[in-house]
Structure formats: C-alpha cells, structure tokens
mmCIF file of C-alpha atoms in Angstrom:
data_model
loop_
_atom_site.group_PDB
_atom_site.id
_atom_site.type_symbol
_atom_site.label_atom_id
_atom_site.label_comp_id
_atom_site.label_asym_id
_atom_site.label_seq_id
_atom_site.Cartn_x
_atom_site.Cartn_y
_atom_site.Cartn_z
ATOM 1 C CA MET A 248 166.167 9.565 71.542
ATOM 2 C CA SER A 249 163.284 8.475 68.998
ATOM 3 C CA VAL A 250 161.206 11.420 67.254
ATOM 4 C CA ASP A 251 158.286 9.575 69.795
ATOM 5 C CA GLN A 252 159.817 10.564 72.971
ATOM 6 C CA LYS A 253 160.925 14.052 72.377
ATOM 7 C CA MET A 254 156.746 14.883 71.236
ATOM 8 C CA ASP A 255 155.920 13.581 74.261
ATOM 9 C CA SER A 256 158.903 15.362 76.160
ATOM 10 C CA GLY A 257 156.741 19.190 74.247
ATOM 11 C CA ARG A 258 153.307 17.979 75.150
ATOM 12 C CA ARG A 259 154.977 16.935 78.613
ATOM 13 C CA THR A 260 156.384 20.218 78.851
ATOM 14 C CA LEU A 261 153.716 22.272 76.804
ATOM 15 C CA LEU A 262 150.275 20.687 79.740
ATOM 16 C CA LEU A 263 152.748 21.755 82.405
ATOM 17 C CA ALA A 264 152.765 25.609 81.634
ATOM 18 C CA THR A 265 149.194 25.731 80.311
ATOM 19 C CA SER A 266 148.301 24.086 83.498
ATOM 20 C CA ALA A 267 150.023 26.906 85.458
ATOM 21 C CA ALA A 268 148.652 28.825 83.597
ATOM 22 C CA GLY A 269 145.794 28.316 84.789
ATOM 23 C CA GLY A 270 146.369 27.733 88.307
ATOM 24 C CA VAL A 271 147.290 31.078 88.626
ATOM 25 C CA ALA A 272 144.930 32.857 86.362
ATOM 26 C CA ALA A 273 142.458 30.857 88.708
ATOM 27 C CA VAL A 274 144.545 32.488 91.690
ATOM 28 C CA ALA A 275 144.059 36.020 90.522
ATOM 29 C CA THR A 276 140.266 35.443 89.366
ATOM 30 C CA ALA A 277 139.249 33.987 92.977
ATOM 31 C CA VAL A 278 141.180 36.585 95.204
ATOM 32 C CA PRO A 279 139.387 39.890 94.785
ATOM 33 C CA PHE A 280 135.862 37.615 94.711
ATOM 34 C CA VAL A 281 136.673 36.198 98.170
ATOM 35 C CA ALA A 282 137.658 40.056 98.931
ATOM 36 C CA SER A 283 134.177 40.897 98.427
ATOM 37 C CA LEU A 284 132.586 38.163 100.082
ATOM 38 C CA THR A 285 134.246 40.022 103.037
ATOM 39 C CA PRO A 286 132.042 43.410 105.500
ATOM 40 C CA SER A 287 132.684 46.482 104.206
ATOM 41 C CA GLU A 288 133.909 49.360 106.236
ATOM 42 C CA ARG A 289 130.432 50.801 106.615
ATOM 43 C CA ALA A 290 128.861 47.420 107.406
ATOM 44 C CA LYS A 291 131.624 46.869 110.692
ATOM 45 C CA ALA A 292 130.904 49.884 112.163
ATOM 46 C CA ALA A 293 126.924 49.751 111.927
ATOM 47 C CA GLY A 294 127.335 46.167 114.276
ATOM 48 C CA ALA A 295 130.816 48.082 115.672
ATOM 49 C CA PRO A 296 130.312 49.270 119.875
ATOM 50 C CA VAL A 297 129.583 52.422 120.457
ATOM 51 C CA GLU A 298 131.607 54.303 123.833
ATOM 52 C CA VAL A 299 129.669 56.316 125.725
ATOM 53 C CA ASP A 300 131.024 58.918 128.116
ATOM 54 C CA VAL A 301 127.814 59.661 130.887
ATOM 55 C CA GLY A 302 129.775 61.275 132.968
ATOM 56 C CA LYS A 303 128.067 64.762 132.267
ATOM 57 C CA LEU A 304 124.517 63.197 132.806
ATOM 58 C CA ALA A 305 122.990 63.918 135.407
ATOM 59 C CA PRO A 306 120.601 62.209 138.147
ATOM 60 C CA GLY A 307 116.886 62.572 135.549
ATOM 61 C CA GLU A 308 118.392 62.472 133.086
ATOM 62 C CA MET A 309 118.193 60.625 129.538
ATOM 63 C CA MET A 310 120.478 60.574 126.619
ATOM 64 C CA THR A 311 120.017 58.215 123.691
ATOM 65 C CA VAL A 312 122.817 56.833 120.958
ATOM 66 C CA GLU A 313 122.523 54.817 118.282
ATOM 67 C CA TRP A 314 123.932 51.544 117.769
ATOM 68 C CA ARG A 315 123.201 48.998 114.960
ATOM 69 C CA GLY A 316 120.587 51.443 113.570
ATOM 70 C CA LYS A 317 118.622 51.092 117.170
ATOM 71 C CA PRO A 318 117.909 54.151 119.807
ATOM 72 C CA VAL A 319 119.611 52.988 123.124
ATOM 73 C CA TRP A 320 118.860 54.735 126.216
ATOM 74 C CA ILE A 321 120.780 55.356 129.028
ATOM 75 C CA LEU A 322 118.810 56.481 131.873
ATOM 76 C CA ARG A 323 120.439 58.022 135.061
ATOM 77 C CA ARG A 324 117.905 56.799 137.910
ATOM 78 C CA THR A 325 117.253 58.830 141.094
ATOM 79 C CA GLU A 326 117.029 57.231 144.341
ATOM 80 C CA ASP A 327 113.231 58.324 143.887
ATOM 81 C CA MET A 328 113.588 56.089 140.610
ATOM 82 C CA LEU A 329 114.553 53.425 141.766
ATOM 83 C CA ALA A 330 112.125 52.730 144.792
ATOM 84 C CA SER A 331 109.343 53.623 142.140
ATOM 85 C CA LEU A 332 110.409 49.714 140.632
ATOM 86 C CA ASP A 333 109.503 47.689 143.908
ATOM 87 C CA LYS A 334 106.314 49.560 143.783
ATOM 88 C CA ALA A 335 105.701 48.755 140.304
ATOM 89 C CA GLU A 336 106.570 45.279 141.299
ATOM 90 C CA ASP A 337 102.732 43.240 141.153
ATOM 91 C CA LYS A 338 101.571 45.909 138.168
ATOM 92 C CA VAL A 339 104.474 44.426 135.652
ATOM 93 C CA SER A 340 104.328 41.404 133.162
ATOM 94 C CA ASP A 341 107.447 39.826 133.451
ATOM 95 C CA PRO A 342 108.884 41.094 137.243
ATOM 96 C CA SER A 343 111.938 38.928 137.235
ATOM 97 C CA SER A 344 113.151 39.355 133.861
ATOM 98 C CA ASP A 345 111.821 35.759 133.070
ATOM 99 C CA LYS A 346 112.387 36.333 129.608
ATOM 100 C CA PRO A 347 115.655 36.141 127.482
ATOM 101 C CA MET A 348 115.340 40.167 127.260
ATOM 102 C CA GLN A 349 118.504 40.875 128.942
ATOM 103 C CA PRO A 350 122.406 39.738 129.072
ATOM 104 C CA ALA A 351 122.593 37.337 132.101
ATOM 105 C CA TYR A 352 124.336 40.003 134.008
ATOM 106 C CA ALA A 353 121.040 42.052 133.556
ATOM 107 C CA LYS A 354 118.334 39.684 135.174
ATOM 108 C CA ASN A 355 117.939 41.612 138.111
ATOM 109 C CA LYS A 356 114.870 44.220 139.857
ATOM 110 C CA HIS A 357 116.687 46.704 138.085
ATOM 111 C CA ARG A 358 117.745 45.710 134.912
ATOM 112 C CA SER A 359 121.124 47.120 134.481
ATOM 113 C CA ILE A 360 125.012 46.319 136.036
ATOM 114 C CA LYS A 361 124.707 49.180 138.244
ATOM 115 C CA PRO A 362 121.178 49.947 139.353
ATOM 116 C CA GLU A 363 122.056 53.862 139.229
ATOM 117 C CA PHE A 364 121.932 53.780 135.224
ATOM 118 C CA LEU A 365 119.591 52.256 132.734
ATOM 119 C CA VAL A 366 120.644 50.781 129.127
ATOM 120 C CA ALA A 367 117.926 49.622 127.270
ATOM 121 C CA VAL A 368 116.958 49.385 123.641
ATOM 122 C CA GLY A 369 113.925 52.422 122.748
ATOM 123 C CA ILE A 370 112.160 50.064 120.713
ATOM 124 C CA CYS A 371 108.368 48.696 121.860
ATOM 125 C CA THR A 372 108.299 45.445 121.524
ATOM 126 C CA HIS A 373 104.679 45.562 119.903
ATOM 127 C CA LEU A 374 105.336 47.059 116.822
ATOM 128 C CA GLY A 375 108.433 48.534 117.003
ATOM 129 C CA CYS A 376 107.570 52.085 117.473
ATOM 130 C CA SER A 377 109.891 54.713 119.669
ATOM 131 C CA PRO A 378 108.413 55.082 123.595
ATOM 132 C CA SER A 379 108.496 58.698 125.193
ATOM 133 C CA GLU A 380 109.349 59.076 128.346
ATOM 134 C CA LYS A 381 106.884 59.571 131.314
ATOM 135 C CA PHE A 382 109.590 60.859 134.030
ATOM 136 C CA LYS A 383 107.429 62.766 136.292
ATOM 137 C CA PRO A 384 105.216 60.412 138.381
ATOM 138 C CA GLY A 385 101.358 61.438 138.728
ATOM 139 C CA ALA A 386 98.925 63.568 136.586
ATOM 140 C CA GLU A 387 102.507 65.722 136.865
ATOM 141 C CA GLY A 388 104.021 63.619 133.762
ATOM 142 C CA GLY A 389 100.107 64.070 131.988
ATOM 143 C CA MET A 390 99.028 60.328 133.251
ATOM 144 C CA SER A 391 96.694 58.665 135.690
ATOM 145 C CA ALA A 392 97.444 59.435 139.638
ATOM 146 C CA ASP A 393 98.984 56.767 140.648
ATOM 147 C CA TRP A 394 101.469 56.666 137.384
ATOM 148 C CA PRO A 395 104.610 55.997 139.208
ATOM 149 C CA GLY A 396 106.860 57.469 136.053
ATOM 150 C CA GLY A 397 108.841 55.222 133.459
ATOM 151 C CA PHE A 398 107.925 55.027 129.446
ATOM 152 C CA LEU A 399 104.552 55.433 127.103
ATOM 153 C CA CYS A 400 104.528 53.967 123.622
ATOM 154 C CA PRO A 401 102.182 56.891 122.114
ATOM 155 C CA CYS A 402 101.037 53.713 119.423
ATOM 156 C CA HIS A 403 98.696 51.269 121.250
ATOM 157 C CA GLY A 404 99.656 52.210 124.644
ATOM 158 C CA SER A 405 101.688 49.647 126.588
ATOM 159 C CA MET A 406 103.781 50.778 129.450
ATOM 160 C CA PHE A 407 106.806 50.177 131.278
ATOM 161 C CA ASP A 408 108.295 51.364 134.297
ATOM 162 C CA LEU A 409 111.774 53.047 134.849
ATOM 163 C CA ALA A 410 113.664 49.366 134.538
ATOM 164 C CA GLY A 411 111.880 48.724 131.150
ATOM 165 C CA ARG A 412 109.357 46.035 132.122
ATOM 166 C CA VAL A 413 105.888 46.174 130.445
ATOM 167 C CA TYR A 414 102.884 46.254 132.461
ATOM 168 C CA LYS A 415 100.608 44.095 132.740
ATOM 169 C CA SER A 416 97.567 43.448 130.176
ATOM 170 C CA MET A 417 99.384 45.949 127.282
ATOM 171 C CA PRO A 418 100.796 45.127 123.520
ATOM 172 C CA ALA A 419 103.477 44.495 123.555
ATOM 173 C CA PRO A 420 104.275 41.095 125.096
ATOM 174 C CA ASP A 421 107.897 41.652 125.944
ATOM 175 C CA ASN A 422 109.995 43.788 127.975
ATOM 176 C CA LEU A 423 112.408 46.288 126.673
ATOM 177 C CA GLU A 424 115.634 45.312 125.057
ATOM 178 C CA ILE A 425 118.904 45.379 127.510
ATOM 179 C CA PRO A 426 121.720 45.521 125.004
ATOM 180 C CA PRO A 427 124.859 43.567 125.608
ATOM 181 C CA HIS A 428 126.652 46.645 127.650
ATOM 182 C CA GLN A 429 130.046 46.966 129.847
ATOM 183 C CA TYR A 430 131.669 49.964 131.567
ATOM 184 C CA LEU A 431 135.237 50.688 130.757
ATOM 185 C CA ALA A 432 135.420 53.070 133.771
ATOM 186 C CA ASP A 433 133.340 54.356 136.244
ATOM 187 C CA THR A 434 131.545 57.183 133.724
ATOM 188 C CA THR A 435 132.342 55.365 130.470
ATOM 189 C CA ILE A 436 129.607 52.656 128.706
ATOM 190 C CA LEU A 437 130.506 50.300 126.061
ATOM 191 C CA VAL A 438 127.415 49.328 124.211
ATOM 192 C CA GLY A 439 127.561 46.217 122.281
ATOM 193 C CA GLU A 440 130.174 44.519 123.766
ATOM 194 C CA ASP A 441 129.388 41.292 126.790
ATOM 195 C CA GLY A 442 132.095 42.214 130.083
ATOM 196 C CA LYS A 443 132.325 40.678 133.078
ATOM 197 C CA ALA A 444 129.554 42.734 135.185
#
C-alpha cells in the first residue's frame, strides 16, 4: 500500500466520522425545535371539548360554561318557551337558519338536537357583547308588552328569540352561533365536538 492510498483511507475515515458526528448533532438540535412546535397542554385544554351535566337544570333555567374562552349557554326550555318559537317565525330575520351559524343537525326551528335544550355561544354577532336573558314575556321582563321572551344585547339593542334567532331590523347581522355538540347520555352534553345527532 502506498503512502497516497494510506492518506486517502485516513481522509475517508475522518470524513465519515465527521459526517456521522454532524448528523447526530443535527438530529439532536432538530428534536427540541420540532417538539417546541407542538401545542402546549394549556393550548390543548383551551380548545378541548367540555363535558356538561345538565341533569340538575330545571325547565326555564340556564347555565353557562366556558369553551374556547367563550361563554356557552345551555337553556332548558319549557313548553311555553318552545311554543313562543312558532310565534316569532315572522319576526326573526333568518327563521329557517339558512346562514351557516349552526351545525347541520341544529338547522331546525328550535336550533338544537333536542328541542328542550338550547346550546348557544352567548356572544352577540354584532360587536361581540354578551346578551342578557329576558325570559319572562311582556312587560314582566322589562320589555314591550308583545315580547315573547328571549335575549337582549344591552350594547346596541339586538334582540334574539329563545332559539338564538335575531329579530328583523336589529344591529346584529346573524343568529347566535350554535357550537358543535353531542349528547353522551340523556343528561350529559359534550360541547365542542360533533357527534351523530
């Protein structure tokens, strides 16, 4: 073996060792970088579905839960509240819920899977205020005599019926948003994840 061949063999060994060390260093650097791109546990929890027990919610009562930083209302409607939805058909701007503010399974007059329970994001579609509950009909609820019950946004006066449908000629352009949700049991709702209706 000549001196030149020994030198090439030594260079080749040095080149392979250097390349292997560089590859290991690149992988060691890339792993923490790629791991930093995954969402944190806090971020995962912020968008995670919320399980809600509505078993203790009496007819006519509403509870609020938080999902993705937004208030989500769950209203257990009475028979009178459900009957008021028919009376509001000609007064609301989108009675058939044609605008995509709800999942397909909630595109009905009561805008819910089960007529008894309304699940809606409690943020006005005008400027993002939170409407107040005005469930009592007429002057008893502090509204006009023909008020059937619903929600009132105090900021600019947008009114919504008990299905979250906005009344005509209101500042709010759309109905209240219906979040994806499903029933895990008769009295357990999972807000934030679609299921089979």
